[in-house]
Coordinates of C-alpha atoms in Angstrom, one line a residue:
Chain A
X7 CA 0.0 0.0 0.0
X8 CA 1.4 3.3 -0.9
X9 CA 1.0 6.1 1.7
X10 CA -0.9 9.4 0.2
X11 CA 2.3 11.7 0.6
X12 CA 4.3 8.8 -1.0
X13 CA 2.0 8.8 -3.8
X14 CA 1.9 12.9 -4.3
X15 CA 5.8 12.4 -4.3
X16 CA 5.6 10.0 -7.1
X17 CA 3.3 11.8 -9.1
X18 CA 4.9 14.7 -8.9
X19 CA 8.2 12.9 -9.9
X20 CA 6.5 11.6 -12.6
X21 CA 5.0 14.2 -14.6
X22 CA 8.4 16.2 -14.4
X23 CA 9.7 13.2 -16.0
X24 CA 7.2 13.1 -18.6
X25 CA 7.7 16.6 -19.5
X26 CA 11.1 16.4 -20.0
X27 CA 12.9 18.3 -16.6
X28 CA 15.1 14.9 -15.8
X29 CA 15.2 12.5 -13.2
X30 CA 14.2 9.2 -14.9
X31 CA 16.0 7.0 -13.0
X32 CA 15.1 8.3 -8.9
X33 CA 11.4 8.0 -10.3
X34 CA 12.0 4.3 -11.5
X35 CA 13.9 4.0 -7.9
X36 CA 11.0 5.2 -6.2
X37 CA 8.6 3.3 -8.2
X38 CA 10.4 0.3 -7.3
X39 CA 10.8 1.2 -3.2
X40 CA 6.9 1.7 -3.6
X41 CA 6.5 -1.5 -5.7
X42 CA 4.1 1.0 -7.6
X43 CA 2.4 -0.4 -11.0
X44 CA 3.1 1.9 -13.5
X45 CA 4.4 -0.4 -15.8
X46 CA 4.1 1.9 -18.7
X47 CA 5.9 4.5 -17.6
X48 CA 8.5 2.2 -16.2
X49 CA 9.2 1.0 -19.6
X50 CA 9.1 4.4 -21.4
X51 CA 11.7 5.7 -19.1
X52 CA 13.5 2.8 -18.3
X53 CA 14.1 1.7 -21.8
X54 CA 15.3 5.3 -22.5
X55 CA 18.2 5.2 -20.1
X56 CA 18.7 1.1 -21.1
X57 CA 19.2 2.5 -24.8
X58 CA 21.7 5.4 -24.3
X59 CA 25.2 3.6 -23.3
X60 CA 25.8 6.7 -21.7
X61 CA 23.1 7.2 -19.2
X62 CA 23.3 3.3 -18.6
X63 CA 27.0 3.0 -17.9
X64 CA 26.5 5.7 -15.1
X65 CA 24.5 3.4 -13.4
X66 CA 26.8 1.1 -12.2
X67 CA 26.2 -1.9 -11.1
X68 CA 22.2 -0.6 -11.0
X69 CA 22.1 -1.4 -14.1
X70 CA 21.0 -4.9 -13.5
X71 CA 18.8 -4.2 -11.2
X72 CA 16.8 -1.4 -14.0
X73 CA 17.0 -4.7 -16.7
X74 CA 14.9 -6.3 -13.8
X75 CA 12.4 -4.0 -13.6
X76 CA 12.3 -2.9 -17.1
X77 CA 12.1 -6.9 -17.9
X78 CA 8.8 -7.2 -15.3
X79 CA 7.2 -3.8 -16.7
X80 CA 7.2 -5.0 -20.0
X81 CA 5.7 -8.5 -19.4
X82 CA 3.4 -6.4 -17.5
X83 CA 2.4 -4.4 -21.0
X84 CA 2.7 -7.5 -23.1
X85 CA 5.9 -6.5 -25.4
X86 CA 6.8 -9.6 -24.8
X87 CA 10.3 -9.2 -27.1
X88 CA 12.0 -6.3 -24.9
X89 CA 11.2 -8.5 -22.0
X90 CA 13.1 -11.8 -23.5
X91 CA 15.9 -9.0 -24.4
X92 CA 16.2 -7.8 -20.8
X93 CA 16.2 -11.4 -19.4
X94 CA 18.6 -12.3 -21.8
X95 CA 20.9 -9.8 -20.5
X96 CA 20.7 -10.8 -17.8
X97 CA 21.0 -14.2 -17.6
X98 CA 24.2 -13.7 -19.5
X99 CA 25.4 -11.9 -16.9
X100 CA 24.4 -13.9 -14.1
X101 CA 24.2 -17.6 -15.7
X102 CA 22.6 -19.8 -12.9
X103 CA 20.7 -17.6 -11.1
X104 CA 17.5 -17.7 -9.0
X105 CA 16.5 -14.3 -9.4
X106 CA 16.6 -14.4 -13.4
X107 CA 15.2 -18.4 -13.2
X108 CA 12.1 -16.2 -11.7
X109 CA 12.1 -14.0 -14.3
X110 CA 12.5 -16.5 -17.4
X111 CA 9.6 -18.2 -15.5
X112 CA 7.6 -15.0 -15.4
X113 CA 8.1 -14.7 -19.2
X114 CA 6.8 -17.8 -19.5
X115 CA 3.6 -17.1 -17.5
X116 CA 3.8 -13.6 -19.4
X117 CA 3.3 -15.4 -23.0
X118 CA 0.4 -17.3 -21.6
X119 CA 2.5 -21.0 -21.7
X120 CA 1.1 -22.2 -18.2
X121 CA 2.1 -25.5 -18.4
X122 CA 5.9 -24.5 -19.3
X123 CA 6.1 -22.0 -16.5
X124 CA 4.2 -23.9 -13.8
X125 CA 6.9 -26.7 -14.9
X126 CA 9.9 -24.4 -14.6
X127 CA 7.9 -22.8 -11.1
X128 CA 8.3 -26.4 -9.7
X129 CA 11.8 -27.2 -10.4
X130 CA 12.9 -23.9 -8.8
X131 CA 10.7 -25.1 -6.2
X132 CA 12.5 -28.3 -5.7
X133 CA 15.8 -27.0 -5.5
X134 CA 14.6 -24.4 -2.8
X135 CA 11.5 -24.8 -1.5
X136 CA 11.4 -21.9 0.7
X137 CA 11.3 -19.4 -1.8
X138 CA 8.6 -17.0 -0.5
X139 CA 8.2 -15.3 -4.3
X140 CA 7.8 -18.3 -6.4
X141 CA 5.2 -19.4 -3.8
X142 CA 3.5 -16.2 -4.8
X143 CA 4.1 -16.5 -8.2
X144 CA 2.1 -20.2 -8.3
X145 CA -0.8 -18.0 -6.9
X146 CA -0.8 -15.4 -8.9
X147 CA -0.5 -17.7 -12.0
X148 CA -4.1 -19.6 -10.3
X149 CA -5.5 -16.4 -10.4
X150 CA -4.5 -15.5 -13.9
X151 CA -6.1 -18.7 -15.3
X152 CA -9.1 -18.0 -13.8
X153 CA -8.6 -20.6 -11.0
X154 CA -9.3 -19.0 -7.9
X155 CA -9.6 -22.5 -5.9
X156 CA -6.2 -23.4 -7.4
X157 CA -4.9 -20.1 -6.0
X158 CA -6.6 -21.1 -2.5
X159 CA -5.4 -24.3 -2.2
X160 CA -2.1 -22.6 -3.4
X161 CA -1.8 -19.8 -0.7
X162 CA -3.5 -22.1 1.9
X163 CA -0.5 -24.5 1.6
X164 CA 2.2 -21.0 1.4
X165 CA 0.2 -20.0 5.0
X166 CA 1.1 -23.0 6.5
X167 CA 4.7 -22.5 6.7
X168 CA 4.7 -18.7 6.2
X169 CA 2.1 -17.9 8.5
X170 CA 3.0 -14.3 9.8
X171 CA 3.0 -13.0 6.4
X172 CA 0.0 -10.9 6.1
X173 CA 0.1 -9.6 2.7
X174 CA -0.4 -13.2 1.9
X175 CA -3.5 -13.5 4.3
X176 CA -5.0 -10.0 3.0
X177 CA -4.5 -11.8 -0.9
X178 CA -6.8 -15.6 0.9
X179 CA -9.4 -13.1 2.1
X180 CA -10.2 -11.4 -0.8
X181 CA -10.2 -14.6 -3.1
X182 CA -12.4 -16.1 -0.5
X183 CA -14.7 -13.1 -0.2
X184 CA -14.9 -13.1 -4.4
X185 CA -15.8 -16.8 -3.8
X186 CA -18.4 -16.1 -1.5
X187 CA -16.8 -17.9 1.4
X188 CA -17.5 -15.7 4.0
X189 CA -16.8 -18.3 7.1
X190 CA -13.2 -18.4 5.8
X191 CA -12.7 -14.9 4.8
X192 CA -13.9 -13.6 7.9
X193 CA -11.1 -16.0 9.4
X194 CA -8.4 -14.1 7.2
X195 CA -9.7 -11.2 8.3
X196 CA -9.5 -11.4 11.8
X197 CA -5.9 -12.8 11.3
X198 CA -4.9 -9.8 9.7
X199 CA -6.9 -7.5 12.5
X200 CA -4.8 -9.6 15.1
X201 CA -1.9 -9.1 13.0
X202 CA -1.5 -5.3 12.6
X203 CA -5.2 -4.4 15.3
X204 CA -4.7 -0.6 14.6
X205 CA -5.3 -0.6 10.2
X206 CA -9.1 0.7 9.6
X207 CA -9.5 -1.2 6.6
X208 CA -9.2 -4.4 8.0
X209 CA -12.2 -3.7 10.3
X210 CA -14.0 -1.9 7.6
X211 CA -13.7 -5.3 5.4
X212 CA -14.1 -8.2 8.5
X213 CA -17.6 -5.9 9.2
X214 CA -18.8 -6.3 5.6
X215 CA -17.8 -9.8 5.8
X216 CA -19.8 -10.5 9.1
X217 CA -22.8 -8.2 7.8
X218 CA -22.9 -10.1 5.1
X219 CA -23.0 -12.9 5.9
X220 CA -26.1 -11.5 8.2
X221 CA -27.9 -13.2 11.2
X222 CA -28.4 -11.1 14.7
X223 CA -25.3 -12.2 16.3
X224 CA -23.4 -11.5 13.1
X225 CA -25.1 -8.2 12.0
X226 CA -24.3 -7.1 16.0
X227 CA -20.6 -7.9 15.5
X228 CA -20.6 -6.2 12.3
X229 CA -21.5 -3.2 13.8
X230 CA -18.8 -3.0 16.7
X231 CA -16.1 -3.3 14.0
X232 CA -18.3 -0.7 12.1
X233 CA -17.9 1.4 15.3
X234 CA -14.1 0.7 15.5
X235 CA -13.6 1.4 11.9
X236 CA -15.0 5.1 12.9
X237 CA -13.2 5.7 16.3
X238 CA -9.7 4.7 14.4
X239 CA -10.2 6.9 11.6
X240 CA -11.9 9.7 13.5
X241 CA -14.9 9.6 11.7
X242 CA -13.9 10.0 8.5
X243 CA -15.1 6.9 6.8
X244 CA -18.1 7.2 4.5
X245 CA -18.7 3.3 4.4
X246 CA -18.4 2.8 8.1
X247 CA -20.8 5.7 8.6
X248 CA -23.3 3.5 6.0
X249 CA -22.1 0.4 7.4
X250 CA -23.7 1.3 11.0
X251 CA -27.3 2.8 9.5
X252 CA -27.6 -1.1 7.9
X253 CA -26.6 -3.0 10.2
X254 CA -29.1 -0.8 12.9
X255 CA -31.8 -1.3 10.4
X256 CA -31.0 -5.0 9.6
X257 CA -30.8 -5.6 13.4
X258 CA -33.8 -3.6 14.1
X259 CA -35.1 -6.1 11.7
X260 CA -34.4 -8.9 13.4
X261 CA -35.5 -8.0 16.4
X262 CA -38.9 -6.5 15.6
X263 CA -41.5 -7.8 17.9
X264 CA -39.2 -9.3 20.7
X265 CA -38.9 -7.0 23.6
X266 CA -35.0 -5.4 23.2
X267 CA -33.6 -6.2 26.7
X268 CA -30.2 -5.1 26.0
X269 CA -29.4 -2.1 23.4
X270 CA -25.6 -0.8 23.0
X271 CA -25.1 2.2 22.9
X272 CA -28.2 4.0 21.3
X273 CA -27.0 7.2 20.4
X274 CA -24.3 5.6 17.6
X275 CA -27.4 5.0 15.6
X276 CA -28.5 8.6 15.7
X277 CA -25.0 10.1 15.7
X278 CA -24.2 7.8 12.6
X279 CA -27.0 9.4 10.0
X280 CA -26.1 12.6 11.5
X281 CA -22.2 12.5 10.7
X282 CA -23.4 11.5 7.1
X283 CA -25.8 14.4 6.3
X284 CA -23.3 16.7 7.9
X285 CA -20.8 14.9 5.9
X286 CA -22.4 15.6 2.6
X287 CA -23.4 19.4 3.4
X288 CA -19.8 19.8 3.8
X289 CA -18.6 17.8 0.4
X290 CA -21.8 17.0 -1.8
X291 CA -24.6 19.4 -1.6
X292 CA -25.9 18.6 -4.8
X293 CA -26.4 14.7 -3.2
X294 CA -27.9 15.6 0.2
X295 CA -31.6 15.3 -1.4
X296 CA -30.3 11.3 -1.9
X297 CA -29.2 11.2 1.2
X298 CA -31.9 12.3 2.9
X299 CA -34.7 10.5 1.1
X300 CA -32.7 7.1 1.5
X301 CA -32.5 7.6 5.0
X302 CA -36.3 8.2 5.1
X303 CA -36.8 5.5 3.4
X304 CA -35.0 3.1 5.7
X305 CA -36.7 4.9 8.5
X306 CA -32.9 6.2 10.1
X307 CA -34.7 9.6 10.0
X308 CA -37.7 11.4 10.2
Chain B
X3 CA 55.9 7.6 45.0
X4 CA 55.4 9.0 41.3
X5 CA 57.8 7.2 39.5
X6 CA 57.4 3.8 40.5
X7 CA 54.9 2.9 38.0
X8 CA 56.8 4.7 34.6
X9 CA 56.7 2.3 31.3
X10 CA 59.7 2.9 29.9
X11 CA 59.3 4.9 26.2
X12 CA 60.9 2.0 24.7
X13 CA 58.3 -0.3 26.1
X14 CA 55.3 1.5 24.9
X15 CA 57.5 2.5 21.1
X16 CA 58.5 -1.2 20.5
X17 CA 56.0 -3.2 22.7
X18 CA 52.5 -1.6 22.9
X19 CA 52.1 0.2 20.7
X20 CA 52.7 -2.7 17.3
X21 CA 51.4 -5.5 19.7
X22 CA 47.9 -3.3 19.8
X23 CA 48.0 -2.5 15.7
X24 CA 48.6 -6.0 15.2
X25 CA 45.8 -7.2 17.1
X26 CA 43.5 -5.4 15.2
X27 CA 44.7 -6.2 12.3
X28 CA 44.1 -9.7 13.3
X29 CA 40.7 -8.8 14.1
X30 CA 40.0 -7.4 10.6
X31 CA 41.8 -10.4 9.1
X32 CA 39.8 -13.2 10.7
X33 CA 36.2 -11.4 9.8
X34 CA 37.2 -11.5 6.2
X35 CA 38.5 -14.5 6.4
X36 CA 35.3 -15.7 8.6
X37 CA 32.9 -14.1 5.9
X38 CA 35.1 -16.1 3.3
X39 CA 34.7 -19.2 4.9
X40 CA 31.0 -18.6 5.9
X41 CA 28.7 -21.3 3.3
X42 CA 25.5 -19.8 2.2
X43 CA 22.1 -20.2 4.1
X44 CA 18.7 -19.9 3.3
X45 CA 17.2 -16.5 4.4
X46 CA 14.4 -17.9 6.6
X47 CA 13.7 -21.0 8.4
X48 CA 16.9 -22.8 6.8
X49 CA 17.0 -25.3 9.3
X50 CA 13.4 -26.8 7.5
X51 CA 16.3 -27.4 4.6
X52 CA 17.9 -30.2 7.3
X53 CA 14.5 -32.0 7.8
X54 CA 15.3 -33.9 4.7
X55 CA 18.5 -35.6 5.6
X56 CA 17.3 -36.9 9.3
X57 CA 14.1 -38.2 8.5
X58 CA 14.4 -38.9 4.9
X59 CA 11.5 -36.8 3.8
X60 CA 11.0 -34.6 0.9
X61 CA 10.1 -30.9 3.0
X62 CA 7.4 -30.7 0.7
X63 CA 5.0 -30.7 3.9
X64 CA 0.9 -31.0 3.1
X65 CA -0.4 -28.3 3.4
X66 CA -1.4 -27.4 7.4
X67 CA 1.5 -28.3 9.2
X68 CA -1.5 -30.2 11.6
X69 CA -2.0 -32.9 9.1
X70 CA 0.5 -34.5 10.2
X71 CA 0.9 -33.8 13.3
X72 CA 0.3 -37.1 15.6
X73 CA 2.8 -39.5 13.7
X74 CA 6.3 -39.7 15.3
X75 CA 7.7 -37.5 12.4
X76 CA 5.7 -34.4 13.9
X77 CA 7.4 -33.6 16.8
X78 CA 10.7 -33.6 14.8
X79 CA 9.1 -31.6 12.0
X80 CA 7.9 -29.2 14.6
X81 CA 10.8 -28.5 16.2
X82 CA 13.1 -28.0 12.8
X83 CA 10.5 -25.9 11.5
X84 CA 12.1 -23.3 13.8
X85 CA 8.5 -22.0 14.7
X86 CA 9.7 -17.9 13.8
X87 CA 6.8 -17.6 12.3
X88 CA 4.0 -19.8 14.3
X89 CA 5.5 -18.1 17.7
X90 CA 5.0 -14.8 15.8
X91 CA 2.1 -15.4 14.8
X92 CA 1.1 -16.5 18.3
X93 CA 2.3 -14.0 19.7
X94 CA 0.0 -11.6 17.9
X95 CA -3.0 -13.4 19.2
X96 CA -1.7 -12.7 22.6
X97 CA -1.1 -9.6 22.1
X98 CA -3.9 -8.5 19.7
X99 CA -6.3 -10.9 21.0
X100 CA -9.0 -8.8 22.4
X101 CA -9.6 -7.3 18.7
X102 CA -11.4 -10.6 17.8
X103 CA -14.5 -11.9 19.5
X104 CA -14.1 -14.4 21.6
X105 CA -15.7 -17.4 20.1
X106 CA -12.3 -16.9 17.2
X107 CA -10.5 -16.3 20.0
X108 CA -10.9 -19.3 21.6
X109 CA -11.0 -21.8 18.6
X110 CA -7.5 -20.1 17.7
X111 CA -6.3 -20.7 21.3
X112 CA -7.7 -24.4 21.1
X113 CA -6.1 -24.7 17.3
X114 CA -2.7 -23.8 19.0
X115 CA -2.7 -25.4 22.6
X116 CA -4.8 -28.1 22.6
X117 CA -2.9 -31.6 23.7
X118 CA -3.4 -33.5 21.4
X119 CA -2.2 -31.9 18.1
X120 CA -2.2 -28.0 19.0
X121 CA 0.9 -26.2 16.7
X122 CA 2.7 -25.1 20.3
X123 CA 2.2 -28.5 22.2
X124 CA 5.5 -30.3 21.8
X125 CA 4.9 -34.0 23.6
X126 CA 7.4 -34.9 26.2
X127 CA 10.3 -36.9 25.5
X128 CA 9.9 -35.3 21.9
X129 CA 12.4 -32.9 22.5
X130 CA 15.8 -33.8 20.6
X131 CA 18.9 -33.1 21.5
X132 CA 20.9 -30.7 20.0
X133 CA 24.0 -33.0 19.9
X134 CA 22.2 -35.5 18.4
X135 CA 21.0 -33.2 15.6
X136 CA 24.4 -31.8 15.1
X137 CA 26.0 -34.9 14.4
X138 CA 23.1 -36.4 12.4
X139 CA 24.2 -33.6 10.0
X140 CA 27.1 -33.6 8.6
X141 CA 26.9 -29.6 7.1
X142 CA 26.5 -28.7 11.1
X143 CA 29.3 -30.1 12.2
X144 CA 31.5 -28.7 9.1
X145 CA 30.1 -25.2 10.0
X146 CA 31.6 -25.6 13.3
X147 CA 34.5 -27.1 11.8
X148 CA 35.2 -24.1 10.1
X149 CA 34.1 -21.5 12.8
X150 CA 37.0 -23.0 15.0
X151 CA 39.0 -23.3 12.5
X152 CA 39.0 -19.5 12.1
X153 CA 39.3 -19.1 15.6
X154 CA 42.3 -21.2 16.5
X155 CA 44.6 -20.7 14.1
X156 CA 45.0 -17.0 14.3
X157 CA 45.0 -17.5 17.6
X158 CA 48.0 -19.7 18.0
X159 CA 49.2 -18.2 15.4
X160 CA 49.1 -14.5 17.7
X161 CA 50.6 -16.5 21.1
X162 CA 53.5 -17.9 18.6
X163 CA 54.4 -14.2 17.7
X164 CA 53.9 -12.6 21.2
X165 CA 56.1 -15.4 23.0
X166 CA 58.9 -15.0 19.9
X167 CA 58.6 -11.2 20.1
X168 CA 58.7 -11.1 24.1
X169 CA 61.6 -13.2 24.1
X170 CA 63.4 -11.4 21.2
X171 CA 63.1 -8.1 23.4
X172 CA 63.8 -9.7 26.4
X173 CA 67.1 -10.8 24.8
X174 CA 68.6 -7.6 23.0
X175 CA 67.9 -5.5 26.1
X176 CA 68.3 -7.8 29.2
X177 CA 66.9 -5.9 31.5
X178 CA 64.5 -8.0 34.0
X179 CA 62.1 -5.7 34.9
X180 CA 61.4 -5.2 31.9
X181 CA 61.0 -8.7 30.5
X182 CA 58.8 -9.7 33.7
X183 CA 56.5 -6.7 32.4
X184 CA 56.5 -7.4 28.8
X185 CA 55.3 -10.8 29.8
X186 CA 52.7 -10.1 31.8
X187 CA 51.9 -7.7 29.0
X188 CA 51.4 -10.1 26.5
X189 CA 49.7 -13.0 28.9
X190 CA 47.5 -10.4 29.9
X191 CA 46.9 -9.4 25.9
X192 CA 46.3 -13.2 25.2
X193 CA 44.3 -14.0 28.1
X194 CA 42.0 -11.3 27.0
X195 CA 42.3 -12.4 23.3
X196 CA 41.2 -16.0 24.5
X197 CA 38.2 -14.9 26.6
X198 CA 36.9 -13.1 23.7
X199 CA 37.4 -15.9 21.4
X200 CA 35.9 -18.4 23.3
X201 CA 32.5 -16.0 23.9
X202 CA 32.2 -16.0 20.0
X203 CA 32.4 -19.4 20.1
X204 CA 29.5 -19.4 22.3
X205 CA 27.6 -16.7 20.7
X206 CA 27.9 -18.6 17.3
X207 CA 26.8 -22.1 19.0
X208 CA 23.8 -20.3 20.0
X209 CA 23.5 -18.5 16.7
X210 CA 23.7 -21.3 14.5
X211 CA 20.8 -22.5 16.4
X212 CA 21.5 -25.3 18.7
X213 CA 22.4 -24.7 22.0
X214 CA 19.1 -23.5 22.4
X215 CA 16.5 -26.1 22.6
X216 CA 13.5 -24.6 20.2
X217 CA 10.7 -26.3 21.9
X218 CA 11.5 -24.4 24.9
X219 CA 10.5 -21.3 22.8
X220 CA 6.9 -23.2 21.6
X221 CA 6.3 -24.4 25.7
X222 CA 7.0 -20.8 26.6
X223 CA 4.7 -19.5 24.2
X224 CA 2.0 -22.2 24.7
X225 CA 1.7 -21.2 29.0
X226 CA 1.5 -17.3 27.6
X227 CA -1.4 -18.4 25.4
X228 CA -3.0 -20.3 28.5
X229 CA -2.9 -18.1 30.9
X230 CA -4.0 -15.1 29.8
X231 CA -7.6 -13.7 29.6
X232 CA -9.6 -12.4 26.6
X233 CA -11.3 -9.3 26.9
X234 CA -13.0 -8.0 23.9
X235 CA -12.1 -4.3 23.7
X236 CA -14.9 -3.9 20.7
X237 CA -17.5 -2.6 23.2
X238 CA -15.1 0.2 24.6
X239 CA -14.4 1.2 21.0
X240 CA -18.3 1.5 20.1
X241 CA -18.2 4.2 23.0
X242 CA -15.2 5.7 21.8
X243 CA -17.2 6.2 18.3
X244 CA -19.8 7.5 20.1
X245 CA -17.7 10.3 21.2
X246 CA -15.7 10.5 18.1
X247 CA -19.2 11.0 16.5
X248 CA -20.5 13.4 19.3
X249 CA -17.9 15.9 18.7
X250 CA -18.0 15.7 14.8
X251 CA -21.6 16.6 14.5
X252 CA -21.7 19.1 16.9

């Protein structure tokens, strides 16, 4: 994830870069500290400093390291003959190595020969089976084909050795929630909330998760983490704000006709609607009228 | 009273002062030649690279290590595995835990420290030996081999050279007080040399990762996980909404 300043940094880099005023290669250094995807513009620039001897002899021994990402961003846009150059390079420079055995896999995977490059994916496996990226790689290529169980089963068995790695329990959730297992997403979710307990989004998502899957206990869950979601960012999420006028109607629902013994906190469901309309005075007059006549309709307000 | 202690000039000129440059020297020699000699390890959880000799097995382990937890190759497999990563990921539920409800709370703390196949339960008498492991691999040993090796020869190498120089001094000048000093000097230089040498060797037996017994790290973590007592903190943060709420509307 790429932090907001980070981002303004990069953009700003890389329209002087596109106009001309310099600086190619600290904009493809910062694109790669991000791990940003702007493949294009990787491979404008970086094949513009690969091409000039001059520029690409002042590098050093980054040169490598630009082949690399030049070789990735062009797979990534399809020219699928100034990747096989770049790889080529490299792996006459470095015969025998793991890093480039990735990247001739990649190209495989790139020119759409699954078979050849889940075959080379398993050698390199054999020889070293802890490599965390090739691991990643076999995923990635499930979810390419359009295999999303494959990827699963794939990242399942990755978790079970690698099991602090978050990123990789952030990529299970979201195949399982695209699956419509919500039972197992809502587990990867609350690994990742135990994991880093003070990032919003993870929240945000394990609430949709439980509020979709609905039923009382779940819908009452969903709105805690709704409720967390708003005291860690301050207020300023627009879905959480939603997220706690459903699940108050869903629950309200639910428990229509049975006498409410017990009700939390009774003033979020009032402050909730109240933080949206002010919310949209402030940023969207134009959609207040929305607003207001879909909370009437739901019965929020009066 | 003040001049009883005075090193002679010639001392300190001809003694001291190469005897300390050439220690360091050694120093800077022997971590080259230490980095040199060093063989190549995986980055993470390299000792899962040894399960294979010792047991025979492929470490292509099915998928949730639990599987196969329960045959006599689980212990083993659990304590190679290092556990970095399961005692981290532990650890967060101990530390993090009252961010989940409790119902996931508890099947997690079940899922790791039940007795019968729980990822932190190591069964008694499963606990291997270091030694045993070191000298069922061969690479082990050689490491150690060649951390010694790196150790001792400079080493006698340096005591050679002290005594020879010591006595080579002693010789041209033959003055006694002097000598005595110069050899107290120089025990005093290898004696310190020695000590420091043998704590690397320690340090390194513990680095390389025996020495310490790595169930000891899954017990510890398992009696963290049992005794401590969940307390969902979701309700507090509904009220700290509320407030969050109450001052942004107003």
């Amino acid at each position: 994830m790429v932090g907001a300043a980070e981002e303004a940094q990069l953009n700003r880099l890389e329209s002087q870069v596109d106009n001309g005023g310099g600086g190619a290669w600290e904009y493809l250094c910062l694109v790669r500290k991000l791990k940003a995807r702007r493949s294009e513009k990787v491979l404008l620039h970086g094949l513009s400093i690969l091409n000039n001897p001059k520029d690409r002899s002042r590098l050093g021994g980054e040169e490598w390291t630009l082949y690399e990402q030049v070789a990735i961003a062009a797979m990534d846009c399809q020219k699928i003959d100034v990747a096989k150059e770049c790889v080529a390079a490299l792996s006459q420079k470095f015969p025998g190595s793991l890093r480039v055995s990735r990247l001739e896999g990649m190209l495989l995977e790139a020119k759409g020969e699954w078979a050849d490059a889940e075959k080379a994916y398993t050698c390199l496996l054999e020889e070293n089976p802890l490599d965390q990226v090739i691991h990643k790689r076999k995923v990635a290529m499930a979810k390419a084909q359009g295999n999303p169980s494959a990827a699963v089963e794939y990242l399942n068995k990755y978790l079970s050795t690698f099991m602090a790695d978050h990123d990789a329990w952030r990529e299970l959730a979201e195949i399982y929630v695209g699956l419509q297992m919500y039972k197992q997403a809502a587990f990867c979710y609350e690994e990742l909330i135990l994991c880093q307990p003070a990032i919003p989004p993870y929240h945000l998502a394990y609430a949709d998760v439980l509020y979709t899957m609905g039923g009382l206990e779940n819908l009452q869950t969903a709105k805690k983490y709704y409720a967390s979601t708003i005291s860690l960012t301050g207020g300023k999420n627009t879905r959480a704000l939603y997220g706690i006028c459903l699940t108050t109607v869903a629950i309200n629902q639910l428990t229509k006709g049975r006498n409410k013994e017990e009700k939390e906190s009774p003033e979020l469901q009032f402050l909730a609607p109240a933080a949206l309309l002010k919310d949209y005075k402030q940023r969207a007059p134009e959609k207040l009228p929305l607003l207001t006549s879909m909370l009437k309709n739901m019965k929020i307000i009066s | 009273m003040a001049e009883d202690l005075v090193l002679d000039t010639a001392i300190r000129d001809w003694v001291l002062v190469p005897l300390s440059v050439v220690m360091v020297l050694i120093g800077i020699l022997r971590y080259f030649v230490g980095k040199l000699m060093r063989s190549f390890q995986t980055p993470d959880e390299e000792s899962q690279g040894r399960v294979r000799s010792p047991i025979g097995q492929k470490s292509h382990i099915k998928s949730p290590v639990l599987r196969i937890c329960g045959s006599p190759v689980c212990g083993l497999i659990k304590i190679f595995l290092d556990g970095r990563q399961l005692i981290l990921r532990a650890r967060n539920l101990r530390a993090a835990g009252g961010f989940i409800p409790g119902k996931s709370f508890r099947s997690r703390r079940f899922y790791y420290t039940n007795e019968e196949n729980g990822l932190l339960f190591v069964p008694k008498g499963q606990a291997q030996n270091p030694q045993a492991q070191m000298f069922s691999d061969p690479n082990m040993a050689m490491d150690m081999m060649k951390k010694n090796l790196s150790m001792i020869i400079p080493q006698s190498l340096t005591f050679a050279w002290v005594n020879f120089f010591s006595l080579w001094f002693c010789g041209s000048k033959n003055t006694l007080p002097i000598d005595s000093k110069v050899q107290i000097n120089a025990a005093k230089w290898d004696r310190l040399e020695h000590r420091r040498s043998m704590d690397d060797t320690q340090r390194m037996m513990q680095m390389s990762g025996f020495g310490v017994d790595p169930t000891q790290n899954l017990s510890a973590e398992k009696d963290g996980l049992d005794i401590i007592q969940h307390e969902w903190i979701l309700p507090k943060m509904e009220q700290r909404a509320a407030e969050v709420l109450q001052k942004l509307v107003k």
